[in-house]
Coordinates of C-alpha atoms and ligand atoms in Angstrom, one line a residue:
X1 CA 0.0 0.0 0.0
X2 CA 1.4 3.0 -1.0
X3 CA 0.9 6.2 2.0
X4 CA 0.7 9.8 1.4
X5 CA -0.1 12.6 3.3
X6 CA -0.6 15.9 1.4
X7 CA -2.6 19.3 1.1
X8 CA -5.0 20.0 -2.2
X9 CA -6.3 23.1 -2.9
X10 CA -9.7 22.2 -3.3
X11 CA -11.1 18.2 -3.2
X12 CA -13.2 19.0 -6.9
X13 CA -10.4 18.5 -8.7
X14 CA -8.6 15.5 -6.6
X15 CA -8.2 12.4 -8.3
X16 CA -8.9 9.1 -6.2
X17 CA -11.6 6.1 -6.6
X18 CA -13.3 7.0 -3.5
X19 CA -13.2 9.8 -1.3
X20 CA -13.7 9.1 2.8
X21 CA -15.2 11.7 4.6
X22 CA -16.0 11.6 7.8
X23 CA -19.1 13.6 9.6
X24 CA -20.4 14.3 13.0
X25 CA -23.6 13.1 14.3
X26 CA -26.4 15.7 13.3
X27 CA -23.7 18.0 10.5
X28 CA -24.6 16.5 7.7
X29 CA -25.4 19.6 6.0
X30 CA -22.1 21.0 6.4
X31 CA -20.4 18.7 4.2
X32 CA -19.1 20.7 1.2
X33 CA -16.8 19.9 -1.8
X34 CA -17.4 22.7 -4.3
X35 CA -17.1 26.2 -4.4
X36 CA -20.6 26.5 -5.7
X37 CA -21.7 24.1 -3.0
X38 CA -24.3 22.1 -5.3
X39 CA -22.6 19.0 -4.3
X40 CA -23.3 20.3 -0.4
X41 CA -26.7 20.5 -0.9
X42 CA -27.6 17.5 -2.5
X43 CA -25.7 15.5 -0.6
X44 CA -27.3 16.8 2.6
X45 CA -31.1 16.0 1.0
X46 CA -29.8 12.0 0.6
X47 CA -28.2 11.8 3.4
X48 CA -32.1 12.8 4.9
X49 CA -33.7 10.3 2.1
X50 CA -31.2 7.5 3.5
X51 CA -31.5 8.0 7.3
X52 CA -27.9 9.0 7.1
X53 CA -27.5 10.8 11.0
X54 CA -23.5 10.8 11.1
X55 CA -23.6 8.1 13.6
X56 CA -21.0 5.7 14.7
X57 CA -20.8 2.6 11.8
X58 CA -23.1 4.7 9.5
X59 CA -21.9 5.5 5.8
X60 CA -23.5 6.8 3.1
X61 CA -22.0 6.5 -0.4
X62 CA -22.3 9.6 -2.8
X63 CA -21.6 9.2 -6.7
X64 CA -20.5 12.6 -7.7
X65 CA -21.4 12.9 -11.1
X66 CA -18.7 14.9 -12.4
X67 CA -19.1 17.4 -9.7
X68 CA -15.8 15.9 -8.4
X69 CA -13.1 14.0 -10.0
X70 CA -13.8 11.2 -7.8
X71 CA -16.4 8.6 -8.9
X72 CA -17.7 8.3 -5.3
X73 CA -17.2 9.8 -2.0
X74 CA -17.7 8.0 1.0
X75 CA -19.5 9.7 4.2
X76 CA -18.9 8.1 7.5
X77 CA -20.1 8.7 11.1
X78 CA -17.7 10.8 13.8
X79 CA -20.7 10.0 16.1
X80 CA -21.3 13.0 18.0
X81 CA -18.3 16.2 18.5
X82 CA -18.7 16.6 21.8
X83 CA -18.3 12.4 22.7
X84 CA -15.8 11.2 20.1
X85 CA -13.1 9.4 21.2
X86 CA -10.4 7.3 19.9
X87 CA -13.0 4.0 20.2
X88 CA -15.8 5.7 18.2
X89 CA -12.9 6.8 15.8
X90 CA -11.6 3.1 15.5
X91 CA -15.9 2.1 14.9
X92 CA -15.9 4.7 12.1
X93 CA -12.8 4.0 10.4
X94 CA -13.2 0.5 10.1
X95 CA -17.1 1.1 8.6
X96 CA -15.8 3.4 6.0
X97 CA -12.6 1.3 5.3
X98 CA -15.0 -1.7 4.8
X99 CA -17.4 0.3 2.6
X100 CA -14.2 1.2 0.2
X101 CA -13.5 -2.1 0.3
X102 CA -17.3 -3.3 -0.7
X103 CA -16.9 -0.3 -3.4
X104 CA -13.9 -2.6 -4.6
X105 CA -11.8 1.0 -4.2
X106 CA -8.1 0.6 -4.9
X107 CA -7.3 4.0 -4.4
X108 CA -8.8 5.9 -1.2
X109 CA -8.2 9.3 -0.1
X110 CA -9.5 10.7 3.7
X111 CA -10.6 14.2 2.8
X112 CA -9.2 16.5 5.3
X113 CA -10.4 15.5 9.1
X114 CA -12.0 17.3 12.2
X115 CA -9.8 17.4 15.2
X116 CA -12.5 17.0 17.0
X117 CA -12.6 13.6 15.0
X118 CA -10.6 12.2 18.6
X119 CA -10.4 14.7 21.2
X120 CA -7.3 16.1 21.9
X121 CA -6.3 14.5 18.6
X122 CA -3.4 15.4 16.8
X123 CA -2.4 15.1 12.9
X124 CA -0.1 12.1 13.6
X125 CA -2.3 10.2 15.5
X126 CA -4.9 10.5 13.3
X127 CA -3.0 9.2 10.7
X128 CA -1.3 6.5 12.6
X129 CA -5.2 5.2 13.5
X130 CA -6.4 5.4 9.5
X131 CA -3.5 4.0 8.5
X132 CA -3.3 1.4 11.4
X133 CA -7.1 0.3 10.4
X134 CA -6.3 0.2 6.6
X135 CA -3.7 -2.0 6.4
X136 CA -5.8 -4.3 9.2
X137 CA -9.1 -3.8 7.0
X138 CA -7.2 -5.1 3.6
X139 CA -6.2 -8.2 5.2
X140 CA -6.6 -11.5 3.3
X141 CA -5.4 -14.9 4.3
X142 CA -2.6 -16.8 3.1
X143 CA -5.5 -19.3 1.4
X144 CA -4.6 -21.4 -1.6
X145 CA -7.5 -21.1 -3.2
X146 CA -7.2 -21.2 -7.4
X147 CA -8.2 -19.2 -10.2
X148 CA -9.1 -22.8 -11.4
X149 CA -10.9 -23.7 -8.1
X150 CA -12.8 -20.9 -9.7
X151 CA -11.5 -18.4 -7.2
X152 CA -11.1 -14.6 -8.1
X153 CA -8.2 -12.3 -7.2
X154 CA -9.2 -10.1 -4.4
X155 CA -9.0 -6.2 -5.0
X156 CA -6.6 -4.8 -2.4
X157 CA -5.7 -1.2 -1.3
X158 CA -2.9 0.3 -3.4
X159 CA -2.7 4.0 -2.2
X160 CA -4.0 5.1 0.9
X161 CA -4.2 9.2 0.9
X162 CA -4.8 11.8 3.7
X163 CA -5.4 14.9 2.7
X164 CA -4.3 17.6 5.8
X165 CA -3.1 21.1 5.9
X166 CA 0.0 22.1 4.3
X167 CA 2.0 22.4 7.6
X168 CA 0.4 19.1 8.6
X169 CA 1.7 17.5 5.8
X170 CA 5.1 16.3 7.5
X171 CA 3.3 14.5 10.8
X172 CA 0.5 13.0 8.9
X173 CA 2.8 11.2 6.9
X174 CA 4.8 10.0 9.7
X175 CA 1.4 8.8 11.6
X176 CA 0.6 7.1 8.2
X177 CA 4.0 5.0 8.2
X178 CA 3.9 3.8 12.0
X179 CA 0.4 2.8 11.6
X180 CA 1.4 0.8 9.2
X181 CA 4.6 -0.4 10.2
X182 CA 1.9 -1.9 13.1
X183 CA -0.7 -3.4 10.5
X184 CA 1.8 -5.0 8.9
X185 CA 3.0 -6.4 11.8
X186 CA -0.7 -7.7 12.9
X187 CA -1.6 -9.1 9.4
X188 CA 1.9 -11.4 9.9
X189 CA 1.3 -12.6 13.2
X190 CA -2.3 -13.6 11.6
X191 CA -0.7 -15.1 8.5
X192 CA 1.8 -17.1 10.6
X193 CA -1.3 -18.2 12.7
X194 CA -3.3 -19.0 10.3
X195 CA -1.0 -21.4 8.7
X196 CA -1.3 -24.9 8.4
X197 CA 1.1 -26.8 10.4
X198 CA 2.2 -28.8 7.9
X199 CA 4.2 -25.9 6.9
X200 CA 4.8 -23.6 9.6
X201 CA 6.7 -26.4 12.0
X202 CA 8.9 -24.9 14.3
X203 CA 11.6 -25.1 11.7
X204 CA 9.9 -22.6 9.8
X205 CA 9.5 -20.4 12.4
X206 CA 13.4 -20.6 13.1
X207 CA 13.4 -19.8 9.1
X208 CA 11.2 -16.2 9.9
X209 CA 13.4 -15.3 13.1
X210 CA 16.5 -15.9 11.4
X211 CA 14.8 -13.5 8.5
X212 CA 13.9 -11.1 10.6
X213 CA 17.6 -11.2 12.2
X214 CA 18.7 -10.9 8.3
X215 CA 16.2 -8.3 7.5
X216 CA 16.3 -5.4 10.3
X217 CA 19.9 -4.3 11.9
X218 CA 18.8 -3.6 14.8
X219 CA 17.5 -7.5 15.4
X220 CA 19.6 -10.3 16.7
X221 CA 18.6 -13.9 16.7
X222 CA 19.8 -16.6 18.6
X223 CA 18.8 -20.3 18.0
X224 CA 18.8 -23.3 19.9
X225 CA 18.3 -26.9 18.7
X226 CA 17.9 -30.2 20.6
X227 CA 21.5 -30.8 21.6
X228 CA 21.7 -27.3 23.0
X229 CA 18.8 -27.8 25.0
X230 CA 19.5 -30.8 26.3
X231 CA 22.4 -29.2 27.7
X232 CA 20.5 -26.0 28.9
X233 CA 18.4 -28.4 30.6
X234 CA 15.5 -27.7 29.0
X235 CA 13.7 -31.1 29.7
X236 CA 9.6 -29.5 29.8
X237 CA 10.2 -28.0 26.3
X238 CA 12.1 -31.3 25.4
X239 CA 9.3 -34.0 26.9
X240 CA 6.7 -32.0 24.5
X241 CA 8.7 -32.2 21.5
X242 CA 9.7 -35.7 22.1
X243 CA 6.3 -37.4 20.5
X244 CA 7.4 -35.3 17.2
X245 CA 9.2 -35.9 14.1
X246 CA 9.6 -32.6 14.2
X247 CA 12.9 -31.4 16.6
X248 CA 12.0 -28.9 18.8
X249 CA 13.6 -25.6 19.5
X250 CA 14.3 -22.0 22.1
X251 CA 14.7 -18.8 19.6
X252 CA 15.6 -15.8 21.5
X253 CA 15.9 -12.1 19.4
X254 CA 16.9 -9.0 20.9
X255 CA 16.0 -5.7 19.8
X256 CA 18.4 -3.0 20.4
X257 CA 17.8 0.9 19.0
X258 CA 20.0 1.8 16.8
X259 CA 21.8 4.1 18.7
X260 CA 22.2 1.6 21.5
X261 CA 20.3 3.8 23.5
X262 CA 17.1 2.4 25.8
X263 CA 15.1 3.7 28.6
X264 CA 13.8 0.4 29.4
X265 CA 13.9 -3.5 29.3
X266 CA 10.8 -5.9 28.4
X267 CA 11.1 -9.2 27.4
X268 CA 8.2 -11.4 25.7
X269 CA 7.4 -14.4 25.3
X270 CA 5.0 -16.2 22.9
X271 CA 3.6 -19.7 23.5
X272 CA 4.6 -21.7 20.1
X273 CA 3.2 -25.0 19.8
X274 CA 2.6 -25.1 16.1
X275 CA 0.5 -28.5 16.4
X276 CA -1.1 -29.3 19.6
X277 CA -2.7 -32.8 19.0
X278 CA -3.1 -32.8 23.0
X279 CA -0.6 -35.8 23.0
X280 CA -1.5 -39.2 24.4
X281 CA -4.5 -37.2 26.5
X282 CA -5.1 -36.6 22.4
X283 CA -8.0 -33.8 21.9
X284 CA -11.1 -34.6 20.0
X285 CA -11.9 -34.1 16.6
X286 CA -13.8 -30.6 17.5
X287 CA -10.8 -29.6 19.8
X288 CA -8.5 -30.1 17.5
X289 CA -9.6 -28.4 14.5
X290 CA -8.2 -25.3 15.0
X291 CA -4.8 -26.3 16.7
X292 CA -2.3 -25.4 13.6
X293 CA -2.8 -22.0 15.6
X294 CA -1.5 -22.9 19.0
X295 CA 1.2 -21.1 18.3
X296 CA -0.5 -17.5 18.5
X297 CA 1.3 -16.4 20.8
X298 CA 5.0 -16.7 19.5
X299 CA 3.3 -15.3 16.1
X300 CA 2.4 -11.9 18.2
X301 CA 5.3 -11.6 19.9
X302 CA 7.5 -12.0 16.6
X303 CA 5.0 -9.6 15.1
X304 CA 5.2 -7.2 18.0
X305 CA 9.2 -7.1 18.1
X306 CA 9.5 -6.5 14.2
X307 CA 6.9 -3.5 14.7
X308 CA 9.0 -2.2 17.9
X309 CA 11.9 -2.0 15.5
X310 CA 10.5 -0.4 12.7
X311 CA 9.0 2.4 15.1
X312 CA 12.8 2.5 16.4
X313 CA 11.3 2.9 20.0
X314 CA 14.3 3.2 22.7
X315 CA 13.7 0.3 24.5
X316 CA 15.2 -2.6 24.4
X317 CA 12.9 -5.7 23.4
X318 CA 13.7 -9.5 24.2
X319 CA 11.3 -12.0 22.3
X320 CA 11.5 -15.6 23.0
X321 CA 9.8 -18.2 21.8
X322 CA 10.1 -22.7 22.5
X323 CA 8.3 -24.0 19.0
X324 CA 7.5 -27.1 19.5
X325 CA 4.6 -30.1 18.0
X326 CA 2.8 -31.6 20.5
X327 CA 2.3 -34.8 18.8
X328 CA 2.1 -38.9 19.5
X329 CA 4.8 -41.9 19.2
X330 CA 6.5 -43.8 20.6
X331 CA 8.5 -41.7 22.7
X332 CA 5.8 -39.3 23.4
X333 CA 6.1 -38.2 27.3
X334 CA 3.1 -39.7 29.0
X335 CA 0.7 -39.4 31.8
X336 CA 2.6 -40.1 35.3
X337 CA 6.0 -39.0 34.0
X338 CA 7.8 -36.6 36.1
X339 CA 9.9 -33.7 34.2
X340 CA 13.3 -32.0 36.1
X341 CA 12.6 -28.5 33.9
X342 CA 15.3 -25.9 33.6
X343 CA 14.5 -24.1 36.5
X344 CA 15.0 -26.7 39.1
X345 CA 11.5 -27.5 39.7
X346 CA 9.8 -31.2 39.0
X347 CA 6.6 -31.6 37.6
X348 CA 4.1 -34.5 37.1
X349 CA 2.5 -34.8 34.0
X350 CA -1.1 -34.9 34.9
X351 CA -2.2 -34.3 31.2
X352 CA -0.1 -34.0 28.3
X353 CA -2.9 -31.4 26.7
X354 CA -1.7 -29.3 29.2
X355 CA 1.6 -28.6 27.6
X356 CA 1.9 -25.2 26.6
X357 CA 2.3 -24.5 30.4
X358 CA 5.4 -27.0 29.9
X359 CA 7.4 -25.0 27.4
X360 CA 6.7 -21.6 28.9
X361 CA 8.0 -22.9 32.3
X362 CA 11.4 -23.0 30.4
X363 CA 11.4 -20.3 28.2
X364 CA 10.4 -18.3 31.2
X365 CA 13.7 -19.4 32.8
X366 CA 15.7 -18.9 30.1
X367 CA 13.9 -15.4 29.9
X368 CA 15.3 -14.7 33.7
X369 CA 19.0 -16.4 33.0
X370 CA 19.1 -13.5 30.6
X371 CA 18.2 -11.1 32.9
X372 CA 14.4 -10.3 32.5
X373 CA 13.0 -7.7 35.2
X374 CA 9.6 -7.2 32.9
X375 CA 8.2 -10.3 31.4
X376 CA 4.6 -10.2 29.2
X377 CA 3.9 -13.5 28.4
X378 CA 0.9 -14.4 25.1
X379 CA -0.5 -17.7 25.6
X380 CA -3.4 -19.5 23.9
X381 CA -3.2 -21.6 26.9
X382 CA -6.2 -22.8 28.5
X383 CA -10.0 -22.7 26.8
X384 CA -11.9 -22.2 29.7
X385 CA -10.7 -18.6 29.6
X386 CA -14.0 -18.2 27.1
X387 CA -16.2 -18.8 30.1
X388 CA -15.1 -15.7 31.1
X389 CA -14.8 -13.2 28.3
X390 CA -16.4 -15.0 25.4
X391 CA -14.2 -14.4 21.7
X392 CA -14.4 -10.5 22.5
X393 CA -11.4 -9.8 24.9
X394 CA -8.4 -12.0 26.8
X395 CA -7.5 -12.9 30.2
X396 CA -4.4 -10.7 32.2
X397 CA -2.9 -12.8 35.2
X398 CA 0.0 -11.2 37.1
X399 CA 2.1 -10.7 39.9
X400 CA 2.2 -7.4 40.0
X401 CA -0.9 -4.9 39.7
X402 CA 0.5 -2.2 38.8
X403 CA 1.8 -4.1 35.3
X404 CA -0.7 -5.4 35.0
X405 CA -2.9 -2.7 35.0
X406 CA -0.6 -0.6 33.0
X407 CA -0.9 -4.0 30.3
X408 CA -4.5 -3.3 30.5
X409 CA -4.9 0.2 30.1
X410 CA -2.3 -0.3 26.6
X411 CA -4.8 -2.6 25.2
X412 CA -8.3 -0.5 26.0
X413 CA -6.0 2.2 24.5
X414 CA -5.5 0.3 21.6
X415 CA -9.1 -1.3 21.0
X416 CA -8.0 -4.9 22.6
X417 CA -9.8 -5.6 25.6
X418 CA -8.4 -8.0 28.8
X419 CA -9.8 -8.4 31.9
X420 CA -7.5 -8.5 34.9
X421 CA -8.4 -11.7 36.8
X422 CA -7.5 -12.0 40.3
X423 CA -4.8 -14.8 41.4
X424 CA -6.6 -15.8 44.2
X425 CA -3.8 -17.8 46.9
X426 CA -6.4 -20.5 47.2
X427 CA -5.8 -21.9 43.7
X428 CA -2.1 -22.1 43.9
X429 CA -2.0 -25.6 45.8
X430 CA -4.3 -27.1 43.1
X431 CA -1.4 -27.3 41.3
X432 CA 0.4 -29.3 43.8
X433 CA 1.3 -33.1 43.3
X434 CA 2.0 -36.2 45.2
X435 CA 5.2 -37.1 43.0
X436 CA 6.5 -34.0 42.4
X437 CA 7.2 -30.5 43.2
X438 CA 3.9 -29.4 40.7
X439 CA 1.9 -31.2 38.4
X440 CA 1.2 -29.6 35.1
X441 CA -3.1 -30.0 35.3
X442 CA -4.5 -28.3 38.5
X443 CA -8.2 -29.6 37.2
X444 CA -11.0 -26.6 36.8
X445 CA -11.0 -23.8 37.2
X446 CA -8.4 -24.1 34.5
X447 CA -7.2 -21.1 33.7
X448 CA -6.0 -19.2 37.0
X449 CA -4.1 -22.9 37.7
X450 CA -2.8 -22.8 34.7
X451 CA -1.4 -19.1 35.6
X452 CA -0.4 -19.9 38.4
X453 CA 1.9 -22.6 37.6
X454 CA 3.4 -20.0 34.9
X455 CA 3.7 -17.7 38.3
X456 CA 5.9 -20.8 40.2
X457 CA 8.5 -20.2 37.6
X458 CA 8.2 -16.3 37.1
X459 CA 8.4 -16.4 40.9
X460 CA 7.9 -13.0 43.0
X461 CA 10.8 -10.7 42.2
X462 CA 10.3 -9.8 38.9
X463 CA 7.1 -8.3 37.0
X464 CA 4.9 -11.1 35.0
X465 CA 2.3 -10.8 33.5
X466 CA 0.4 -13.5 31.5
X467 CA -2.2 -13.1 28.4
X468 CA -4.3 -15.9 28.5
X469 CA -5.6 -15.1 24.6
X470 CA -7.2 -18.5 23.8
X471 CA -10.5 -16.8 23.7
X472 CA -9.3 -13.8 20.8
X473 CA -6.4 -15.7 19.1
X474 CA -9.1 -16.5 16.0
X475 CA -12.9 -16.7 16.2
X476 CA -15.1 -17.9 13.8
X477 CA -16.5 -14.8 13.0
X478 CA -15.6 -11.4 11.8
X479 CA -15.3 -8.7 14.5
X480 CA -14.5 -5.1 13.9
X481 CA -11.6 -4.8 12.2
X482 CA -10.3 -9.0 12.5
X483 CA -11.5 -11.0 9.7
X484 CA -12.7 -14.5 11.0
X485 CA -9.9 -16.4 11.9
X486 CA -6.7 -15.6 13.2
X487 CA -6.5 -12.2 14.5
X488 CA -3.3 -11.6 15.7
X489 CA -4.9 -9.9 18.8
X490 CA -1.6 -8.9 21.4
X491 CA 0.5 -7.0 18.7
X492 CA -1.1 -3.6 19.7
X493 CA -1.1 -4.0 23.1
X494 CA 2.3 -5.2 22.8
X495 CA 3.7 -2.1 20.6
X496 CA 1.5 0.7 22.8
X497 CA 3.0 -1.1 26.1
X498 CA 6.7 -1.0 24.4
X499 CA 6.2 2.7 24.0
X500 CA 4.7 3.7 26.9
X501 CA 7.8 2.2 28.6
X502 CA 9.8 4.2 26.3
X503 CA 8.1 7.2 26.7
X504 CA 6.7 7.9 23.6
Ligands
BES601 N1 -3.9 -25.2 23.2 C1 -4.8 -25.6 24.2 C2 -5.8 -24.5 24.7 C3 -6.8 -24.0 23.7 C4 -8.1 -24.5 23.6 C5 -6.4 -23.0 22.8 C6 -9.0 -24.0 22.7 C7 -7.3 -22.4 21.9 C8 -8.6 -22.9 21.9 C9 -4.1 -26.1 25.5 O1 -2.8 -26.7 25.2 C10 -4.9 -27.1 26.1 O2 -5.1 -28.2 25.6 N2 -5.4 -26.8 27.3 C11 -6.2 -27.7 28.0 C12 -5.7 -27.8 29.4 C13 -6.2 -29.0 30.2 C14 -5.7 -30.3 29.7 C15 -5.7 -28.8 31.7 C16 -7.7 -27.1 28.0 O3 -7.8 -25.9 28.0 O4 -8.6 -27.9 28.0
MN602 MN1 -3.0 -28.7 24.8
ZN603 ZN1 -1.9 -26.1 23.5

């Protein structure tokens, strides 16, 4: 998609296949292209004949006739100027992106917004959002259907316009390429997660770290294969990827500004099982359906730490991922086993479903060896969280309230919602076992167990946090701006959180 931000002297004669234009709840007669303001007025009587109000999700689209050079303008709700807010903004954008899209648009242009658009709004954030929600609106899977299969091409964005004052022009554009610098970053993460994992094994997503590494300077990857583990003492990551064909492995990147210069540390850490067949405890057919996305997680955070560096933020980013199948053979681990992980601590396998739990336990160690003080963890660990928050928003656990609320605040800020659920002490023995120091199932309620065996090896000294996004990771229906599927929900939060820390 090609951005630009830049001034016009008058919309009539601006070239563009549809023109965006947004408008406040009950000002629908102040929209005006022309000089003679014919356009104005006509506009305003349709907008009456097609219950047009300005609201929130409400477009109207306007052939123009000749009476501009664009073949269609797009009007789309602010909602009312006194309540609009960066939520009602992200509504509106993502209706009007998705009419241009209906409209089959390649080129769109945003006429010239209100600041009142998002209070306290300024020309770069405005552009960050419209650019942010364009590149997330144009997504389209990594399908292979065929032109033969009778499949037809989809018609993607190619330019993306904002039209702003002339001393505007400078920010807008800048907003415009951060946006989607983070887009980008969200439609990989749902690309890796959507798939299949017959091709993205954790090989592969060695291959994309070590490309990453290649790809930005300011990225350094560090891999570690079976022997290296072995050594590490890595045995949870190991037991899961025993039952594979496929070897198993710990990829840590560091991202380092350019300068060398960081404000702050944060490391995170993305669960990557890239098949989770639930082991001997196998899943059922329904369960498993969807399970060549289990490794979310490690797609966000790779997404997240690639964004981080194309912002250039001055923090200093640590991303680690254990890819790994979870898979059956001979040598599978099994029910009863008991695991000596990397951090000292035994475990009993109680269920060998429950293995995401497993590899984080090590990476988490690996995370502190290296000297973590902040550690966000994405997990599509545990289904129950649904029960609490449906397919709408995630799951927050943590040590620490005041992370974790900050964690929270960066993704309402950002349009992804968590809910911060208490760790109540009564669930942490659940997790105890007869054979060992923990056993890896502490039985329903499953997800604060499940969190709170994370917390055994996060321990109490640094800050943890844990996204429990098994509920948002992909649905199986459209929402807002996430096509149905994968959604790559955690890369905003991530990059907001990353910036906040830095300052920015
Ligand atoms: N990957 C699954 C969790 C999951 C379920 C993710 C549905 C996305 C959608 C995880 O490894 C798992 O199997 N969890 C079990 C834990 C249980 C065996 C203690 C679960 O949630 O049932
Ligand atoms: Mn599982
Ligand atoms: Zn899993």
């Amino acid at each position: 998609m090609k951005l630009k931000a830049l001034s016009v002297a008058s919309l009539v004669a601006y070239k563009a296949d549809v023109i965006l234009v947004g408008v406040f709840a009950g000002e629908q007669s102040k929209v005006s292209f022309a000089a003679d303001g014919n356009l104005s007025l006509s506009t305003a009587r349709q907008a009456q004949a097609e219950n047009f109000g300005g609201n929130v999700g409400e477009t109207l689209v306007r052939f123009t006739d000749g009476s501009l050079a664009a073949p269609q303008a797009v009007l789309f709700g602010l909602g009312a100027r006194d309540k609009a807010n960066e939520a009602s903004f992200r509504k509106a954008l993502t209706a009007a992106l998705k009419k241009a899209k209906a409209l089959k648009a390649q080129h769109v242009a945003f006429a010239p917004l209100d600041p009142d658009a998002v209070a306290g709004s300024t020309s770069y954030g405005l552009a960050r959002t419209i650019a942010l929600y364009a590149g997330m609106v144009d997504y389209v899977m990594n399908h292979q259907k065929t032109e033969r299969g009778g499949h037809k091409q989809e018609v993607r964005f190619k330019k993306l316009h904002f039209i702003v004052a002339a001393d505007q022009v400078e920010a807008a554009f800048q907003g415009l390429k951060d946006g989607f610098a983070v887009a980008s970053a969200v439609n990989f993460a749902r690309d890796l997660s959507n798939e299949p994992a017959g091709t993205l094994t954790p090989a592969k997503m060695v291959k994309l770290a070590r490309k990453t590494a290649d790809d930005v300077d300011t990225i350094e990857t560090t891999v570690y294969g079976p022997k290296e583990l072995k050594k590490m003492g890595a045995n949870a990551l190991l037991a899961v990827g025993r039952g594979s064909d496929e070897p198993c492995y710990l990829i840590d990147m560091v991202y380092t500004p350019a300068d060398g210069h960081y404000v702050d540390e944060l490391t995170i850490i993305g669960k990557s099982v890239t098949f989770d067949s639930g082991g001997l405890d196998i899943k059922p057919a329904d369960g498993m359906r969807h399970m060549k996305r289990d490794m979310s997680g490690g797609a966000v955070t790779l997404g997240a730490i690639k964004a981080i560096a194309a912002l250039g933020l001055p923090i200093k980013v640590r991303c680690v991922m254990a890819p790994t199948e979870n898979m059956i053979n001979g040598s599978s681990y099994k029910p009863g086993d008991v695991i000596h992980t990397m951090a000292g601590l035994t475990v009993e396998v109680d269920n060998t479903d429950a293995e995401g739990r497993l590899t984080l336990a090590d990476a988490i160690e690996y995370a502190k060896r290296q000297g973590a003080k902040k550690i966000i963890d994405l997990a599509t660990l545990t289904g129950a969280v649904r029960m609490m928050v449906g397919d709408v928003g995630c799951c927050l656990f943590t040590n620490n309230d005041d992370f974790g609320n900050a964690i929270v605040a960066s993704g309402f800020a950002q349009g992804e919602k968590m809910l911060n659920v208490p760790m109540w002490e009564e669930y942490r023995d659940l997790n105890k076992s007869e054979m060992a120091d923990l056993k890896n199932s502490g039985g329903a309620p499953g997800s604060t167990t499940a969190a709170y065996f994370l917390r055994e090896f996060a321990g109490e000294e640094i800050a943890w946090a844990h996204l429990d996004i098994a509920s948002v990771a992909f649905r199986d229906r459209e929402l807002g701006a996430d096509p149905r599927g994968s959604t790559g929900f955690g890369v905003r939060t991530l990059v907001e959180f990353a910036s906040r820390l830095a300052g920015k």
